[in-house]
Amino acid sequence: MKRTSAVLLTIAVLVLAVSGALAAQEITLMTWGGDFVPRAVIEEFEQETGIRVNYKEVTSNEDMQSLLEANPDQYDLLIVTDYMVDILRQNGLLEALDKSKLPNYGNINPLYLGNYYDPQSEYAIPYAISISLLLVNHEEVEKLGAKPITSYADLWQPELRGKVVTVDWSVEVMGIALKALGYEYNETDPAIVAQAREKLFALKPNIVRFETNTPEDSLINREAVVGFMYSNQAVKGNAADPALQPVFPTEGVPIFIDCWVMSKEAPNKDGAYKFLDFIMRPEIAARIADITKFTTPNKAAEPYLPDYYRENPMLNLPDEVAANTSFYIGVDKVLEEYEHIYVEFKLR
């Protein structure tokens, strides 16, 4: 019996050792689908290090929050939007990053550090920067008899009935109505929210489609003549059809900084640090920016960026546009109310 027990114990120890060795050779990251973290870049990291990358695709920041809260020891890295960094940080779910393990951290432009969601730059590494803006087919707008579009307020023109496409998120669509009324994003004053609700409902006849992933397609196929979308989508739309031109609304535009964060209970922190440092190499950051069409926060990547990228105002924002941007702060405080309004709006 003793010998049998000893054998079983030895087997158990070996199993644990093998499991530990395998775990050390893989990391799990969670973020948006598609090529948000280009597969070619992931494969290059895997080939260089021998560390396998498991990629968990989700559709919202809130889904990532729920999954991390339920199983914090199953994920090493996440890419979440700035407001969600703030929530996860305040909820104690994130690992304070050891910069000594990140030699390439100095490549990040200081302009994108120390923001509201991570005041001391302890938990987050900026990865992809984008704004939301309007993409417009000016010739088709003119054919409809509408006046030129320069602002969110212009989207309510009756001539644009059934000709507007927008991303599909309550906070952003409510933001259009709030900005058109002269207010800031994520207002909580009941009187202001009520005004925005009525303003939003008046826009419904003009909406042809709600689409988060490829709203630019509706303009390319001429289903719509104007769209509210992310800058990387507008870049792709303009590349497919030069008649589609960016418009930076006079009321201002929202800015998003999607950031890398590490789970406080990450199972392979060493592997995660290696991946983060790899991602911050200048030539790798430039390739990512070229593929994804997001603005890169990696200042050392600029010499590696293609000319079209450096010359595109949707990727390298003009000073006057950058000065007229603002974050969606306090999303968690308005999300439930805005979602309730948004569901009613879409059902009308």
mmCIF file with all atom_site columns, N, CA and C in Angstrom, residues 189-213:
data_model
loop_
_atom_site.group_PDB
_atom_site.id
_atom_site.type_symbol
_atom_site.label_atom_id
_atom_site.label_alt_id
_atom_site.label_comp_id
_atom_site.label_asym_id
_atom_site.label_entity_id
_atom_site.label_seq_id
_atom_site.pdbx_PDB_ins_code
_atom_site.Cartn_x
_atom_site.Cartn_y
_atom_site.Cartn_z
_atom_site.occupancy
_atom_site.B_iso_or_equiv
_atom_site.pdbx_formal_charge
_atom_site.auth_seq_id
_atom_site.auth_comp_id
_atom_site.auth_asym_id
_atom_site.auth_atom_id
_atom_site.pdbx_PDB_model_num
ATOM 1  N N  . ASP A 1 189 ? -27.999 64.719 -15.375 1.00 0.00 ? 189 ASP A N  1
ATOM 2  C CA . ASP A 1 189 ? -29.124 65.565 -14.967 1.00 0.00 ? 189 ASP A CA 1
ATOM 3  C C  . ASP A 1 189 ? -30.396 65.045 -15.650 1.00 0.00 ? 189 ASP A C  1
ATOM 4  N N  . PRO A 1 190 ? -31.417 64.663 -14.875 1.00 0.00 ? 190 PRO A N  1
ATOM 5  C CA . PRO A 1 190 ? -32.635 64.090 -15.461 1.00 0.00 ? 190 PRO A CA 1
ATOM 6  C C  . PRO A 1 190 ? -33.282 64.980 -16.518 1.00 0.00 ? 190 PRO A C  1
ATOM 7  N N  . ALA A 1 191 ? -33.240 66.291 -16.313 1.00 0.00 ? 191 ALA A N  1
ATOM 8  C CA . ALA A 1 191 ? -33.864 67.206 -17.272 1.00 0.00 ? 191 ALA A CA 1
ATOM 9  C C  . ALA A 1 191 ? -33.111 67.190 -18.603 1.00 0.00 ? 191 ALA A C  1
ATOM 10 N N  . ILE A 1 192 ? -31.779 67.139 -18.529 1.00 0.00 ? 192 ILE A N  1
ATOM 11 C CA . ILE A 1 192 ? -30.963 67.115 -19.746 1.00 0.00 ? 192 ILE A CA 1
ATOM 12 C C  . ILE A 1 192 ? -31.119 65.775 -20.454 1.00 0.00 ? 192 ILE A C  1
ATOM 13 N N  . VAL A 1 193 ? -31.133 64.690 -19.673 1.00 0.00 ? 193 VAL A N  1
ATOM 14 C CA . VAL A 1 193 ? -31.308 63.365 -20.259 1.00 0.00 ? 193 VAL A CA 1
ATOM 15 C C  . VAL A 1 193 ? -32.656 63.274 -20.969 1.00 0.00 ? 193 VAL A C  1
ATOM 16 N N  . ALA A 1 194 ? -33.681 63.879 -20.375 1.00 0.00 ? 194 ALA A N  1
ATOM 17 C CA . ALA A 1 194 ? -35.010 63.865 -20.998 1.00 0.00 ? 194 ALA A CA 1
ATOM 18 C C  . ALA A 1 194 ? -34.997 64.616 -22.330 1.00 0.00 ? 194 ALA A C  1
ATOM 19 N N  . GLN A 1 195 ? -34.284 65.739 -22.372 1.00 0.00 ? 195 GLN A N  1
ATOM 20 C CA . GLN A 1 195 ? -34.157 66.478 -23.635 1.00 0.00 ? 195 GLN A CA 1
ATOM 21 C C  . GLN A 1 195 ? -33.452 65.641 -24.696 1.00 0.00 ? 195 GLN A C  1
ATOM 22 N N  . ALA A 1 196 ? -32.369 64.977 -24.276 1.00 0.00 ? 196 ALA A N  1
ATOM 23 C CA . ALA A 1 196 ? -31.599 64.157 -25.215 1.00 0.00 ? 196 ALA A CA 1
ATOM 24 C C  . ALA A 1 196 ? -32.439 62.989 -25.725 1.00 0.00 ? 196 ALA A C  1
ATOM 25 N N  . ARG A 1 197 ? -33.276 62.446 -24.853 1.00 0.00 ? 197 ARG A N  1
ATOM 26 C CA . ARG A 1 197 ? -34.151 61.342 -25.250 1.00 0.00 ? 197 ARG A CA 1
ATOM 27 C C  . ARG A 1 197 ? -35.076 61.776 -26.374 1.00 0.00 ? 197 ARG A C  1
ATOM 28 N N  . GLU A 1 198 ? -35.733 62.904 -26.206 1.00 0.00 ? 198 GLU A N  1
ATOM 29 C CA . GLU A 1 198 ? -36.654 63.379 -27.237 1.00 0.00 ? 198 GLU A CA 1
ATOM 30 C C  . GLU A 1 198 ? -35.915 63.745 -28.523 1.00 0.00 ? 198 GLU A C  1
ATOM 31 N N  . LYS A 1 199 ? -34.738 64.331 -28.378 1.00 0.00 ? 199 LYS A N  1
ATOM 32 C CA . LYS A 1 199 ? -33.926 64.670 -29.543 1.00 0.00 ? 199 LYS A CA 1
ATOM 33 C C  . LYS A 1 199 ? -33.524 63.399 -30.293 1.00 0.00 ? 199 LYS A C  1
ATOM 34 N N  . LEU A 1 200 ? -33.153 62.379 -29.540 1.00 0.00 ? 200 LEU A N  1
ATOM 35 C CA . LEU A 1 200 ? -32.740 61.119 -30.147 1.00 0.00 ? 200 LEU A CA 1
ATOM 36 C C  . LEU A 1 200 ? -33.882 60.461 -30.901 1.00 0.00 ? 200 LEU A C  1
ATOM 37 N N  . PHE A 1 201 ? -35.052 60.433 -30.294 1.00 0.00 ? 201 PHE A N  1
ATOM 38 C CA . PHE A 1 201 ? -36.205 59.794 -30.933 1.00 0.00 ? 201 PHE A CA 1
ATOM 39 C C  . PHE A 1 201 ? -36.541 60.470 -32.259 1.00 0.00 ? 201 PHE A C  1
ATOM 40 N N  . ALA A 1 202 ? -36.284 61.762 -32.352 1.00 0.00 ? 202 ALA A N  1
ATOM 41 C CA . ALA A 1 202 ? -36.565 62.493 -33.593 1.00 0.00 ? 202 ALA A CA 1
ATOM 42 C C  . ALA A 1 202 ? -35.605 62.097 -34.714 1.00 0.00 ? 202 ALA A C  1
ATOM 43 N N  . LEU A 1 203 ? -34.497 61.482 -34.360 1.00 0.00 ? 203 LEU A N  1
ATOM 44 C CA . LEU A 1 203 ? -33.513 61.057 -35.365 1.00 0.00 ? 203 LEU A CA 1
ATOM 45 C C  . LEU A 1 203 ? -33.859 59.709 -35.991 1.00 0.00 ? 203 LEU A C  1
ATOM 46 N N  . LYS A 1 204 ? -34.712 58.932 -35.356 1.00 0.00 ? 204 LYS A N  1
ATOM 47 C CA . LYS A 1 204 ? -34.954 57.556 -35.785 1.00 0.00 ? 204 LYS A CA 1
ATOM 48 C C  . LYS A 1 204 ? -35.320 57.417 -37.270 1.00 0.00 ? 204 LYS A C  1
ATOM 49 N N  . PRO A 1 205 ? -36.181 58.262 -37.845 1.00 0.00 ? 205 PRO A N  1
ATOM 50 C CA . PRO A 1 205 ? -36.516 58.072 -39.262 1.00 0.00 ? 205 PRO A CA 1
ATOM 51 C C  . PRO A 1 205 ? -35.311 58.156 -40.196 1.00 0.00 ? 205 PRO A C  1
ATOM 52 N N  . ASN A 1 206 ? -34.255 58.810 -39.764 1.00 0.00 ? 206 ASN A N  1
ATOM 53 C CA . ASN A 1 206 ? -33.088 58.988 -40.621 1.00 0.00 ? 206 ASN A CA 1
ATOM 54 C C  . ASN A 1 206 ? -32.111 57.819 -40.555 1.00 0.00 ? 206 ASN A C  1
ATOM 55 N N  . ILE A 1 207 ? -32.275 56.922 -39.574 1.00 0.00 ? 207 ILE A N  1
ATOM 56 C CA . ILE A 1 207 ? -31.342 55.819 -39.386 1.00 0.00 ? 207 ILE A CA 1
ATOM 57 C C  . ILE A 1 207 ? -31.710 54.653 -40.290 1.00 0.00 ? 207 ILE A C  1
ATOM 58 N N  . VAL A 1 208 ? -30.769 54.242 -41.130 1.00 0.00 ? 208 VAL A N  1
ATOM 59 C CA . VAL A 1 208 ? -30.998 53.088 -41.985 1.00 0.00 ? 208 VAL A CA 1
ATOM 60 C C  . VAL A 1 208 ? -30.433 51.818 -41.354 1.00 0.00 ? 208 VAL A C  1
ATOM 61 N N  . ARG A 1 209 ? -29.359 51.971 -40.547 1.00 0.00 ? 209 ARG A N  1
ATOM 62 C CA . ARG A 1 209 ? -28.752 50.777 -39.962 1.00 0.00 ? 209 ARG A CA 1
ATOM 63 C C  . ARG A 1 209 ? -27.935 51.137 -38.739 1.00 0.00 ? 209 ARG A C  1
ATOM 64 N N  . PHE A 1 210 ? -27.968 50.238 -37.754 1.00 0.00 ? 210 PHE A N  1
ATOM 65 C CA . PHE A 1 210 ? -27.071 50.294 -36.602 1.00 0.00 ? 210 PHE A CA 1
ATOM 66 C C  . PHE A 1 210 ? -26.000 49.216 -36.831 1.00 0.00 ? 210 PHE A C  1
ATOM 67 N N  . GLU A 1 211 ? -24.754 49.603 -36.862 1.00 0.00 ? 211 GLU A N  1
ATOM 68 C CA . GLU A 1 211 ? -23.700 48.643 -37.199 1.00 0.00 ? 211 GLU A CA 1
ATOM 69 C C  . GLU A 1 211 ? -22.383 49.072 -36.561 1.00 0.00 ? 211 GLU A C  1
ATOM 70 N N  . THR A 1 212 ? -21.873 48.227 -35.673 1.00 0.00 ? 212 THR A N  1
ATOM 71 C CA . THR A 1 212 ? -20.642 48.567 -34.969 1.00 0.00 ? 212 THR A CA 1
ATOM 72 C C  . THR A 1 212 ? -19.392 48.128 -35.717 1.00 0.00 ? 212 THR A C  1
ATOM 73 N N  . ASN A 1 213 ? -19.435 46.998 -36.394 1.00 0.00 ? 213 ASN A N  1
ATOM 74 C CA . ASN A 1 213 ? -18.215 46.438 -36.979 1.00 0.00 ? 213 ASN A CA 1
ATOM 75 C C  . ASN A 1 213 ? -17.834 47.041 -38.330 1.00 0.00 ? 213 ASN A C  1
#
